[in-house]
PDB file of N, CA and C in Angstrom:
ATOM      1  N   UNK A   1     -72.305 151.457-161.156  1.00 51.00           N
ATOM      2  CA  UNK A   1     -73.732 151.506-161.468  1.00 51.00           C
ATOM      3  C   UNK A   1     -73.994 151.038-162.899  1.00 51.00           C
ATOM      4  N   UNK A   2     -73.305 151.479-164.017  1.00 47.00           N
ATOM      5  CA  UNK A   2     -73.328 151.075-165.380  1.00 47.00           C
ATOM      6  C   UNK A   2     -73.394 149.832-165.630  1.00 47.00           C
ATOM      7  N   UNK A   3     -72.316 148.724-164.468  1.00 43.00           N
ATOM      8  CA  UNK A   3     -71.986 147.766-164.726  1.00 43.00           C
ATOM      9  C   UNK A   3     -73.313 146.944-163.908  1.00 43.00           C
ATOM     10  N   UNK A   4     -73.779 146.999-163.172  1.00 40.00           N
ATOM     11  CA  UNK A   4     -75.329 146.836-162.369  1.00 40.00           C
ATOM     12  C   UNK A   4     -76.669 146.870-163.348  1.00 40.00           C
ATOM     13  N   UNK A   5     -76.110 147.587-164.215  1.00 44.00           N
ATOM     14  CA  UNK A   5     -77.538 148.065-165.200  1.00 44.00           C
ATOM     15  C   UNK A   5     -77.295 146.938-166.471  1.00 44.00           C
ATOM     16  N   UNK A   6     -76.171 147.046-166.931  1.00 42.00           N
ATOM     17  CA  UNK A   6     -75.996 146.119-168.106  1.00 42.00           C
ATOM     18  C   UNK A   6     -75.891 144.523-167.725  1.00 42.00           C
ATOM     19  N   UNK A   7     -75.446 144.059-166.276  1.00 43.00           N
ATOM     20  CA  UNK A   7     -75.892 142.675-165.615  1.00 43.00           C
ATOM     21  C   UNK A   7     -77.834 142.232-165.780  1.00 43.00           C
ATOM     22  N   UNK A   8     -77.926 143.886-164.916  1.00 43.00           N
ATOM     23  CA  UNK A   8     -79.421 143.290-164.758  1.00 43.00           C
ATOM     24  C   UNK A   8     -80.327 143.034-165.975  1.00 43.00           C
ATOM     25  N   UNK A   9     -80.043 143.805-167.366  1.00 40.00           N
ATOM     26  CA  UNK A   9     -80.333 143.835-168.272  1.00 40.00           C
ATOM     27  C   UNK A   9     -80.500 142.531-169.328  1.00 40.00           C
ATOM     28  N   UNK A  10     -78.865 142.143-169.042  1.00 42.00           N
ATOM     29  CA  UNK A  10     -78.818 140.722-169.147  1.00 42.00           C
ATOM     30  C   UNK A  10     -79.595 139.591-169.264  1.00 42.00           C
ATOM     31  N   UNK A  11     -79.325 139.642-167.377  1.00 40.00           N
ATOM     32  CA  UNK A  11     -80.228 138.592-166.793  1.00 40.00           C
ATOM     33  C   UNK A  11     -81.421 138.749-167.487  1.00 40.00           C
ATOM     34  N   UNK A  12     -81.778 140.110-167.334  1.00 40.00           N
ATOM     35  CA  UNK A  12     -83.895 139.858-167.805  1.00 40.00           C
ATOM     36  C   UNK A  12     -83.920 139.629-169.039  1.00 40.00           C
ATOM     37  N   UNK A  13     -83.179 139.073-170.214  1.00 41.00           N
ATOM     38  CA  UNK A  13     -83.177 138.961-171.303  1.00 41.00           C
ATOM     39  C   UNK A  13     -83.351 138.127-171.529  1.00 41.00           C
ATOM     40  N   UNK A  14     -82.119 136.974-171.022  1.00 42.00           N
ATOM     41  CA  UNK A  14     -82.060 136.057-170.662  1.00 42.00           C
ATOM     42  C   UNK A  14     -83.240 134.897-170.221  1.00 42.00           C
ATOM     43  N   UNK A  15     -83.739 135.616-168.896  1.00 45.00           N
ATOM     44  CA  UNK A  15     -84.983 134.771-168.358  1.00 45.00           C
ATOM     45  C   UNK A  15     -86.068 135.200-169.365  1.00 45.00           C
ATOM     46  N   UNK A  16     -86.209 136.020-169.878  1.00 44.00           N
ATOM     47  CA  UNK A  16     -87.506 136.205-170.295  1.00 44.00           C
ATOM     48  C   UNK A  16     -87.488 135.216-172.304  1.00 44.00           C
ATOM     49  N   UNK A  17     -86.188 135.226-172.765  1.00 45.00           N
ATOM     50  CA  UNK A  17     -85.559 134.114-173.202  1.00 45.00           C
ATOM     51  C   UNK A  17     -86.321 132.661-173.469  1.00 45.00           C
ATOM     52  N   UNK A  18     -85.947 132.337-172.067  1.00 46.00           N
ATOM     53  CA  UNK A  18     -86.619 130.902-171.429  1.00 46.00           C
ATOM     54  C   UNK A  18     -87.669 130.188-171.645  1.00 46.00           C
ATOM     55  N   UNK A  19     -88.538 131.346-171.535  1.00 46.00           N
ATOM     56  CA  UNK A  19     -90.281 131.052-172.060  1.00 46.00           C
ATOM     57  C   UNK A  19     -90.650 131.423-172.935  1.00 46.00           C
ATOM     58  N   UNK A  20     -89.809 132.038-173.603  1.00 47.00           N
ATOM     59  CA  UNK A  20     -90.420 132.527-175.416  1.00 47.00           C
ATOM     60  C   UNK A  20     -90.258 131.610-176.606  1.00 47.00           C
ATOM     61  N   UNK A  21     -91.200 131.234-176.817  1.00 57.00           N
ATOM     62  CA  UNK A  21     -91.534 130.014-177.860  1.00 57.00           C
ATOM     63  C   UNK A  21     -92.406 130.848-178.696  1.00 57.00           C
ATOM     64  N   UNK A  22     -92.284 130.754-179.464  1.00 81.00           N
ATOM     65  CA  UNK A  22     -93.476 131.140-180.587  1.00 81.00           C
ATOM     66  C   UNK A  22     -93.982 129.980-181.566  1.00 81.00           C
ATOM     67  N   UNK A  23     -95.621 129.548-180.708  1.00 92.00           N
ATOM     68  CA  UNK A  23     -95.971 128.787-181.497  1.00 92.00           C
ATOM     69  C   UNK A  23     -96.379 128.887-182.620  1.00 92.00           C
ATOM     70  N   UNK A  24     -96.720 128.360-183.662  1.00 94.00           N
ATOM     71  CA  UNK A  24     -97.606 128.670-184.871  1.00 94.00           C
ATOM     72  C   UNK A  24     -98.956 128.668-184.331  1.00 94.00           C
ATOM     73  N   UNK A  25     -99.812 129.664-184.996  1.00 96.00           N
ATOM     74  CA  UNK A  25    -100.729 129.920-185.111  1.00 96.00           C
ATOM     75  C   UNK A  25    -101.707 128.685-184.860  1.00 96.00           C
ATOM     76  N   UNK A  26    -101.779 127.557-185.776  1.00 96.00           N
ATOM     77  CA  UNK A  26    -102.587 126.338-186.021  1.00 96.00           C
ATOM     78  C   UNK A  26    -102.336 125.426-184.401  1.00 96.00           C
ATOM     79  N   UNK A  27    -100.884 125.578-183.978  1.00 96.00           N
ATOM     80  CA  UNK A  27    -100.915 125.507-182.379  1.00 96.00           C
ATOM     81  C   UNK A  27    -101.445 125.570-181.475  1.00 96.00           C
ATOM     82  N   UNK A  28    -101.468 127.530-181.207  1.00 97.00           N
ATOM     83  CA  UNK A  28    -102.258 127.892-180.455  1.00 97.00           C
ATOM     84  C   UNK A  28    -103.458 127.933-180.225  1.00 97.00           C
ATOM     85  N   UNK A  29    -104.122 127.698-181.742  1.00 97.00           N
ATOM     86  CA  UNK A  29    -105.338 127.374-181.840  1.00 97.00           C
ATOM     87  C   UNK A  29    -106.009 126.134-181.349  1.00 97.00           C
ATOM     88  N   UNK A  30    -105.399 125.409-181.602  1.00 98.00           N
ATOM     89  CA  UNK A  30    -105.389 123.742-181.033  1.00 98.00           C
ATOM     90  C   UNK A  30    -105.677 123.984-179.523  1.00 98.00           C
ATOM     91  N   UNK A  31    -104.600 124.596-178.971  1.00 98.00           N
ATOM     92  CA  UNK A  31    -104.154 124.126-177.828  1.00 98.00           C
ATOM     93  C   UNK A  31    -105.205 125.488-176.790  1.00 98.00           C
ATOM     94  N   UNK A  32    -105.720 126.284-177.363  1.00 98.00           N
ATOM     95  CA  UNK A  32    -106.588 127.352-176.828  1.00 98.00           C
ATOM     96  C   UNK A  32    -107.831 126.477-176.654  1.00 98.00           C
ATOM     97  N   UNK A  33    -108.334 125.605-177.729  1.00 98.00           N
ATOM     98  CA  UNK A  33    -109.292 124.794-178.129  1.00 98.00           C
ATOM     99  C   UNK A  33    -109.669 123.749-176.882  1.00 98.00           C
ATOM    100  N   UNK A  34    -108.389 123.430-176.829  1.00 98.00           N
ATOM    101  CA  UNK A  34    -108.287 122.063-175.843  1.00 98.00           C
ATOM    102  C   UNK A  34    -108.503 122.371-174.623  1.00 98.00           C
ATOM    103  N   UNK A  35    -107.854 123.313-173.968  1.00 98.00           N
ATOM    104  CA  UNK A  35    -107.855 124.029-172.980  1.00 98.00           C
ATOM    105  C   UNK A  35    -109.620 124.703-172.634  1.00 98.00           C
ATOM    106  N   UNK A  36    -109.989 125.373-172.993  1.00 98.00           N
ATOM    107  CA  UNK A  36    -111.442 125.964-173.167  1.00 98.00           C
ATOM    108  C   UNK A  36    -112.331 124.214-172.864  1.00 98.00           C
ATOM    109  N   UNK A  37    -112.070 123.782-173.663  1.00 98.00           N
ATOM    110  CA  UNK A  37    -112.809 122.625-173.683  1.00 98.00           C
ATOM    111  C   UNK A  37    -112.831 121.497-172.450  1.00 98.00           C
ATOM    112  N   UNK A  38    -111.751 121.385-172.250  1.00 98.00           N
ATOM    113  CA  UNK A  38    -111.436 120.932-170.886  1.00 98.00           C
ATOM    114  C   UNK A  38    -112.037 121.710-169.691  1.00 98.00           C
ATOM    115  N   UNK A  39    -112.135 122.829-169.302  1.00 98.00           N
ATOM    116  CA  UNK A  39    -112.568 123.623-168.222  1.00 98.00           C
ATOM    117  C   UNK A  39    -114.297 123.390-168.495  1.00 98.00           C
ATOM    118  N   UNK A  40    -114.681 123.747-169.716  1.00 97.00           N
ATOM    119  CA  UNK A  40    -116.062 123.683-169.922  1.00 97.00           C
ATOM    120  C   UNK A  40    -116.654 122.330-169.203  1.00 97.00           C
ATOM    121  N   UNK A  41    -115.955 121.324-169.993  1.00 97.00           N
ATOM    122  CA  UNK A  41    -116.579 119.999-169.740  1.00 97.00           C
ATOM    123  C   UNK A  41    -116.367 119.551-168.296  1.00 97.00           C
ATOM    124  N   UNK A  42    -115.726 120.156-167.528  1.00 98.00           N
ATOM    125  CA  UNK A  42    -115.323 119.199-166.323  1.00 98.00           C
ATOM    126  C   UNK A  42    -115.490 120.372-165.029  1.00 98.00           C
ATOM    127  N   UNK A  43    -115.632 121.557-165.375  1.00 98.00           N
ATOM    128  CA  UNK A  43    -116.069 122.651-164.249  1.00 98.00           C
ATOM    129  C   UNK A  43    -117.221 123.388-164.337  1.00 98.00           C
ATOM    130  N   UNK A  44    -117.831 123.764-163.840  1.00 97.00           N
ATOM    131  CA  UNK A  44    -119.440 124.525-163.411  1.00 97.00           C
ATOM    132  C   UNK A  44    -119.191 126.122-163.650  1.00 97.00           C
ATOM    133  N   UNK A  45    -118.249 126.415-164.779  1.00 96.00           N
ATOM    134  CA  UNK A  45    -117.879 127.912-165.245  1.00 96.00           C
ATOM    135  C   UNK A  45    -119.398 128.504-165.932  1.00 96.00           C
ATOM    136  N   UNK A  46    -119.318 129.743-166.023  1.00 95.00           N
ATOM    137  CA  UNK A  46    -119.971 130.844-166.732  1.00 95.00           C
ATOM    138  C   UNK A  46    -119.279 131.336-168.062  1.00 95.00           C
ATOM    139  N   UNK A  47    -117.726 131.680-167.453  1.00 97.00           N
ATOM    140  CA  UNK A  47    -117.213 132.771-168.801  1.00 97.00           C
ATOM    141  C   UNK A  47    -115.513 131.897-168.166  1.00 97.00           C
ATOM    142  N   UNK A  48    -114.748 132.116-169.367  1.00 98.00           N
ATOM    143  CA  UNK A  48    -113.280 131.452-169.257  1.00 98.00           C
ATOM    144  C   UNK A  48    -112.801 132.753-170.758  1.00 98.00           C
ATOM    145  N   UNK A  49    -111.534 132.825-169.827  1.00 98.00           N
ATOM    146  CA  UNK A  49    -110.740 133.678-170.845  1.00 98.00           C
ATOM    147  C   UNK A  49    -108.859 132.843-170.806  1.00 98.00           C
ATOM    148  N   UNK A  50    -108.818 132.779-171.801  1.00 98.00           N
ATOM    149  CA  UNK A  50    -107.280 132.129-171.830  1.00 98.00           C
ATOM    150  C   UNK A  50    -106.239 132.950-172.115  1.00 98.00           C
ATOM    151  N   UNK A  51    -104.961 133.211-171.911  1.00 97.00           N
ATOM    152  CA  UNK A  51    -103.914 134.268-172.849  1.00 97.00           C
ATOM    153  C   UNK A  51    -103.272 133.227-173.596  1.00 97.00           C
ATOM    154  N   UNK A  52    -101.957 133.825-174.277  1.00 96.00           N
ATOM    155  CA  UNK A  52    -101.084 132.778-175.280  1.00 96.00           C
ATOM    156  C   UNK A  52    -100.824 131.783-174.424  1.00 96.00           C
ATOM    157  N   UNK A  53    -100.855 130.539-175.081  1.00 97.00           N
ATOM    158  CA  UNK A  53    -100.037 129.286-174.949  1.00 97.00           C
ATOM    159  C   UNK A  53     -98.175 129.958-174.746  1.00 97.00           C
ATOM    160  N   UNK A  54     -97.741 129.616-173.518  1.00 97.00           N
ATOM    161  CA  UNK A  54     -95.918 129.827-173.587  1.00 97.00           C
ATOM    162  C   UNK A  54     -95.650 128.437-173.082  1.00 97.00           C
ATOM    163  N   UNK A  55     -94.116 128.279-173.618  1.00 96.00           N
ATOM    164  CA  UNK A  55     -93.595 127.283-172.907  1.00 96.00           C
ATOM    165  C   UNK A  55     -92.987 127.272-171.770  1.00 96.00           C
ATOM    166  N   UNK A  56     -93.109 126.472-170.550  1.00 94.00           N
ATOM    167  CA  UNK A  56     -92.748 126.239-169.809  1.00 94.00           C
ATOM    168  C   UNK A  56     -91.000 126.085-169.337  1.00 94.00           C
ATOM    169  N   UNK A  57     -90.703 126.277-167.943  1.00 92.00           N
ATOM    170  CA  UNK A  57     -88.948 125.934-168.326  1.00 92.00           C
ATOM    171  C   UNK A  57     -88.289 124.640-168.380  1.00 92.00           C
ATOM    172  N   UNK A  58     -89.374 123.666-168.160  1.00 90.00           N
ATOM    173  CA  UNK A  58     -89.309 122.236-168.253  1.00 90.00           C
ATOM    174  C   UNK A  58     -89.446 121.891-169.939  1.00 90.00           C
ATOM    175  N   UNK A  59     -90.046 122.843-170.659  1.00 91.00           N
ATOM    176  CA  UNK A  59     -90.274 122.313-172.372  1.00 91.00           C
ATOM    177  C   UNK A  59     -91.707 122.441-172.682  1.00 91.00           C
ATOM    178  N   UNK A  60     -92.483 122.084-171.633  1.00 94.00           N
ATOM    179  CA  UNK A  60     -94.016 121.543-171.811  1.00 94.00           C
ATOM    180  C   UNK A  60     -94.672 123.301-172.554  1.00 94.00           C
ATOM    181  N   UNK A  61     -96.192 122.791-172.727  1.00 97.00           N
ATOM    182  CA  UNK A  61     -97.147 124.577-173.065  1.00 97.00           C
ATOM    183  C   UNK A  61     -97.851 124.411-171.736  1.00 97.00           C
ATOM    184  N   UNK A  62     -97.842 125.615-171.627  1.00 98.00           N
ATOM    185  CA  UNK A  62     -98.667 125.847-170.549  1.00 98.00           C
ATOM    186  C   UNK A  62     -99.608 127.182-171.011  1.00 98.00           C
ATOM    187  N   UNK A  63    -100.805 127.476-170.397  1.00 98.00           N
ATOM    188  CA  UNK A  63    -102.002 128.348-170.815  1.00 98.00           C
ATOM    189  C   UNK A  63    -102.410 129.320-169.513  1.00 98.00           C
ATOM    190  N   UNK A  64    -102.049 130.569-169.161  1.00 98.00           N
ATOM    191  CA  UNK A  64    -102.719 130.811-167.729  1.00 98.00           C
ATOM    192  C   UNK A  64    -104.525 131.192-168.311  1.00 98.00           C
ATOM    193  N   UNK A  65    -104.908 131.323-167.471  1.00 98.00           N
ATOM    194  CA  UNK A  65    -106.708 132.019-168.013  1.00 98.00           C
ATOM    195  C   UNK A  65    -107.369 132.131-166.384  1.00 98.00           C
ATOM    196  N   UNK A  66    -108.385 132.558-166.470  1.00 98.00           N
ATOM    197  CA  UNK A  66    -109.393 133.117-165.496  1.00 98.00           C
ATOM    198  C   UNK A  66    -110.918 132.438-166.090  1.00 98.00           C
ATOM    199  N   UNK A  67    -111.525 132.211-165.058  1.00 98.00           N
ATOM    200  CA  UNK A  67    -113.127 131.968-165.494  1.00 98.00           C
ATOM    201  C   UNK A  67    -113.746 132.302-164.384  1.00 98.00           C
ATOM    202  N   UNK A  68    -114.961 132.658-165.070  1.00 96.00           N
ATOM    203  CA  UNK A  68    -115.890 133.772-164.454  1.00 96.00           C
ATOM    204  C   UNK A  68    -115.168 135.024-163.739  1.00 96.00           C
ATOM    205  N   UNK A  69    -114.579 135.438-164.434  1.00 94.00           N
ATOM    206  CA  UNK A  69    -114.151 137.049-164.469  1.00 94.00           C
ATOM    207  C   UNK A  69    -112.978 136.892-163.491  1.00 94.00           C
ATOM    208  N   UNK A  70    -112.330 136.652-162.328  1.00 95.00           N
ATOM    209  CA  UNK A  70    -111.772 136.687-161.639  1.00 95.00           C
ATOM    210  C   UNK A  70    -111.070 135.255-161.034  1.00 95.00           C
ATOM    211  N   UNK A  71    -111.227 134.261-161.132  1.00 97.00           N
ATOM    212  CA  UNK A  71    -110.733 133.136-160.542  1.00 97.00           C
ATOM    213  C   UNK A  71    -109.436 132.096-161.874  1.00 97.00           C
ATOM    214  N   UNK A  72    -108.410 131.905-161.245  1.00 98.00           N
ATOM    215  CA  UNK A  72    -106.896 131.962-162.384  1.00 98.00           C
ATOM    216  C   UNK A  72    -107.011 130.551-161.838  1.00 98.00           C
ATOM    217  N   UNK A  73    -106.030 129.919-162.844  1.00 98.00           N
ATOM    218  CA  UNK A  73    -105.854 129.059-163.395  1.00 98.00           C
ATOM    219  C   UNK A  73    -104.449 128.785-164.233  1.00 98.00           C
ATOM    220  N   UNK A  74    -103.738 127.695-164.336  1.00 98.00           N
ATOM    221  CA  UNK A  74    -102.945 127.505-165.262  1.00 98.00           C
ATOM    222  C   UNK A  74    -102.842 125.907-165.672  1.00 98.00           C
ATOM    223  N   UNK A  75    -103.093 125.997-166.753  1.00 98.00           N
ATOM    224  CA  UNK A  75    -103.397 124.717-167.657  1.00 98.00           C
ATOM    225  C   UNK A  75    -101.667 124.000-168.637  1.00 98.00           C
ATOM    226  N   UNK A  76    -101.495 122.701-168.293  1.00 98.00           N
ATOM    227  CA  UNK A  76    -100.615 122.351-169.175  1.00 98.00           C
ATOM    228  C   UNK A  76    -100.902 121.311-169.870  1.00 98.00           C
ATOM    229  N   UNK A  77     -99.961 121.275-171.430  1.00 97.00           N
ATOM    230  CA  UNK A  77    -100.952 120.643-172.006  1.00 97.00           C
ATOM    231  C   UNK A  77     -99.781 119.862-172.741  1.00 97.00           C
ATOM    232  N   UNK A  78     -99.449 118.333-173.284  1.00 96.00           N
ATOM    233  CA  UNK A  78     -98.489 117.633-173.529  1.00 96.00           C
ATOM    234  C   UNK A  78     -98.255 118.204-175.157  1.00 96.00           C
ATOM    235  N   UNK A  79     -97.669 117.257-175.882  1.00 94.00           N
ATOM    236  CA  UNK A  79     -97.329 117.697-177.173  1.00 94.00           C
ATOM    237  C   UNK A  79     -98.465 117.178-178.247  1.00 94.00           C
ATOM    238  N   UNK A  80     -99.046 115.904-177.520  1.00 95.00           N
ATOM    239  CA  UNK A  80    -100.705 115.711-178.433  1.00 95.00           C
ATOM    240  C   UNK A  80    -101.577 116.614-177.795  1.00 95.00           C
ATOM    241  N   UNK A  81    -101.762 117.728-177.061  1.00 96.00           N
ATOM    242  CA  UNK A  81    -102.555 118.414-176.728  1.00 96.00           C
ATOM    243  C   UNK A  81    -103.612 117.859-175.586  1.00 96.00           C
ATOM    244  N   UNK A  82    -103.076 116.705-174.717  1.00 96.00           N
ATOM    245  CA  UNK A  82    -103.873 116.059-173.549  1.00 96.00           C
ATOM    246  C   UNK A  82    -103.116 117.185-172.445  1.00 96.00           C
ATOM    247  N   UNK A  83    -104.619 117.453-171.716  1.00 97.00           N
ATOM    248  CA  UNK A  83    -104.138 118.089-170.534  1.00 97.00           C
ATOM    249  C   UNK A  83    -102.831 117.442-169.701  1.00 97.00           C
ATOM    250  N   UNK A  84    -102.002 117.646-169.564  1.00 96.00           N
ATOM    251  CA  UNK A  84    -100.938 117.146-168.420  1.00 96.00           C
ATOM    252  C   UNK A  84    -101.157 117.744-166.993  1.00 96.00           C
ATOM    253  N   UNK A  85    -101.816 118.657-166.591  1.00 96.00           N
ATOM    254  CA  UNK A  85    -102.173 118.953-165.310  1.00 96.00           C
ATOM    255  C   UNK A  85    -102.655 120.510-165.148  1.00 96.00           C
ATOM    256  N   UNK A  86    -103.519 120.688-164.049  1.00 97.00           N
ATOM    257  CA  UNK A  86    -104.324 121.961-164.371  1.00 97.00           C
ATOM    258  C   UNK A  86    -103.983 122.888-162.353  1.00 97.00           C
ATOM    259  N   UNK A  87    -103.309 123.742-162.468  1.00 98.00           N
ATOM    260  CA  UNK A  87    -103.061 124.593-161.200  1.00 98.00           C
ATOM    261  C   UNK A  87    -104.202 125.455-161.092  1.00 98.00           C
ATOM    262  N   UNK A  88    -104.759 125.208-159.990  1.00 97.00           N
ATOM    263  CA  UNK A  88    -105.665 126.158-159.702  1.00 97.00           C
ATOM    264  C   UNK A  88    -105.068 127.344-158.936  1.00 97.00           C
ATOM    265  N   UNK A  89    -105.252 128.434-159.144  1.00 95.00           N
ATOM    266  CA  UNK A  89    -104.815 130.093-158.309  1.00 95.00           C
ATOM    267  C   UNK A  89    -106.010 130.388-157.636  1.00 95.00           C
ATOM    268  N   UNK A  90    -106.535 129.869-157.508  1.00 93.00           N
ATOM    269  CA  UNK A  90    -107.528 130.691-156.741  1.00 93.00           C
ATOM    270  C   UNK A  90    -108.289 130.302-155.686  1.00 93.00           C
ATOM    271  N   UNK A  91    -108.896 130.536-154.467  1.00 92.00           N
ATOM    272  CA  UNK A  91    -109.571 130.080-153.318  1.00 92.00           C
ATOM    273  C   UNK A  91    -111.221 129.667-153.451  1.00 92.00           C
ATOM    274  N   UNK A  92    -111.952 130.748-154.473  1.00 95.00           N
ATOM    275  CA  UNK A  92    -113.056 130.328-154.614  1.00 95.00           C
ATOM    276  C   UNK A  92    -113.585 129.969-156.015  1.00 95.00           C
ATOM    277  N   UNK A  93    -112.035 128.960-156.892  1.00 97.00           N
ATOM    278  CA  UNK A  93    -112.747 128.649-158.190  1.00 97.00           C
ATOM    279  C   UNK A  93    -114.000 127.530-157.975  1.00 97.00           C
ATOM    280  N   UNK A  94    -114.401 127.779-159.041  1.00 97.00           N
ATOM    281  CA  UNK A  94    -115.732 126.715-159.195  1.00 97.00           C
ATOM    282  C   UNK A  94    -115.460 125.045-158.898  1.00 97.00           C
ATOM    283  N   UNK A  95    -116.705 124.582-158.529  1.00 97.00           N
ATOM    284  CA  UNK A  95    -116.159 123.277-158.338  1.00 97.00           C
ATOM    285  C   UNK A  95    -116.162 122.352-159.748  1.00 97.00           C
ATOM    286  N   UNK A  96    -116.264 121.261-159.720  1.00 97.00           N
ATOM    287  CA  UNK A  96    -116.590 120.146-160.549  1.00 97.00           C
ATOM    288  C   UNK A  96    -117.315 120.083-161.221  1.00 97.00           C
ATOM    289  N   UNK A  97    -118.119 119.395-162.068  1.00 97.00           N
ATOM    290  CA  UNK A  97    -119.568 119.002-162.222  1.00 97.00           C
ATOM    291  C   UNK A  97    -119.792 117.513-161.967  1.00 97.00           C
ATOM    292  N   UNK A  98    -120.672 117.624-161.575  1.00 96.00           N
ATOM    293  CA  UNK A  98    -120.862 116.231-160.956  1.00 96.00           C
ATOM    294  C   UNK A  98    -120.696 115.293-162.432  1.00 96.00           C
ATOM    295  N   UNK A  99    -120.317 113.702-161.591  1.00 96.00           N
ATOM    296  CA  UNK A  99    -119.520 113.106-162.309  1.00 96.00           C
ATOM    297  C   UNK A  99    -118.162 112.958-162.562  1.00 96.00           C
ATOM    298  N   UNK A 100    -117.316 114.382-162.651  1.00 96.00           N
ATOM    299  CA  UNK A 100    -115.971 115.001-163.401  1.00 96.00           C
ATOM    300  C   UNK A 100    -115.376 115.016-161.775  1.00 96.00           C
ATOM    301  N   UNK A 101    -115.646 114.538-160.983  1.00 93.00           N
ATOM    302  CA  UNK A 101    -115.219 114.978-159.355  1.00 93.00           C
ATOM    303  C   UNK A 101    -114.214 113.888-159.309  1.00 93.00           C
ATOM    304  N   UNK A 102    -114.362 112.487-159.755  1.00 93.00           N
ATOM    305  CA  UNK A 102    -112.704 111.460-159.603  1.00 93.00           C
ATOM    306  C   UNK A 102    -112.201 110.873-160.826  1.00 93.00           C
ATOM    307  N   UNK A 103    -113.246 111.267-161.745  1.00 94.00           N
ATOM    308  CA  UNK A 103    -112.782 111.308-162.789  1.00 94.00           C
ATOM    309  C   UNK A 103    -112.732 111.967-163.771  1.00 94.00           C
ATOM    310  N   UNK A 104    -111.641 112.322-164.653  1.00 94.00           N
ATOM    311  CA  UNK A 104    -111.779 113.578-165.677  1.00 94.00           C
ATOM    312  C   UNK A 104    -112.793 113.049-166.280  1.00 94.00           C
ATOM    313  N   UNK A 105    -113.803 114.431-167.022  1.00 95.00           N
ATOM    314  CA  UNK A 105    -114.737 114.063-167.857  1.00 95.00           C
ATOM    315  C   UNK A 105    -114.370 114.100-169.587  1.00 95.00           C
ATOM    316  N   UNK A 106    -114.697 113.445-170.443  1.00 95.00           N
ATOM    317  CA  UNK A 106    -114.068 113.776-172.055  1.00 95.00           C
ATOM    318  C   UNK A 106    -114.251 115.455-172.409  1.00 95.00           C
ATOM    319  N   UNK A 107    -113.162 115.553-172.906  1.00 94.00           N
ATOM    320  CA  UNK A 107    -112.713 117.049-174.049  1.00 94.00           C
ATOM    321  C   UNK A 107    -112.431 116.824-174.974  1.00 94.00           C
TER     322      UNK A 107
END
């Protein structure tokens, strides 16, 4: 059992390891910025909340957040801070705004 506890211990150290980047401050700020801005300009939101920027296990940042209280999201964003691609979690996020429907709109 001892030896079960100090494996598993390990491991979660390990993985949790993986994604711990600590950006600078002037970073996250950037990249909170970009992110917010992007959803605003190109979706029909009310309210958007973002958490920390982490890195990904590929290298990239990635951003999870919610807008309008309940509908998730995860945002990635390259090393100049251009969106690289945006996962939607949710079934009834907001749509588009017209225009922003085949093509991204500017952030």
């Amino acid at each position: 059992m001892k030896y079960f506890r100090t494996a598993f211990l390990s491991l979660l150290i390990l993985m949790s390891g993986c994604q711990a980047e600590n950006y600078e401050e002037e970073t996250k700020r950037e990249a909170m910025e970009v992110a917010e801005s992007y959803m605003v300009q190109n979706f029909e939101i009310k309210e958007i909340s973002l958490g920390e920027p982490y890195q990904t296990e590929m290298g990239g940042m990635a951003i999870d957040g919610k807008v309008d209280q309940v509908e998730k999201f995860t945002i990635n964003l390259q090393e100049d801070y251009t969106v690289a691609g945006l996962a939607i979690r949710s079934e009834n996020f907001p749509p588009r705004k017209k225009g922003c429907e085949e093509k991204i709109c500017e952030y």
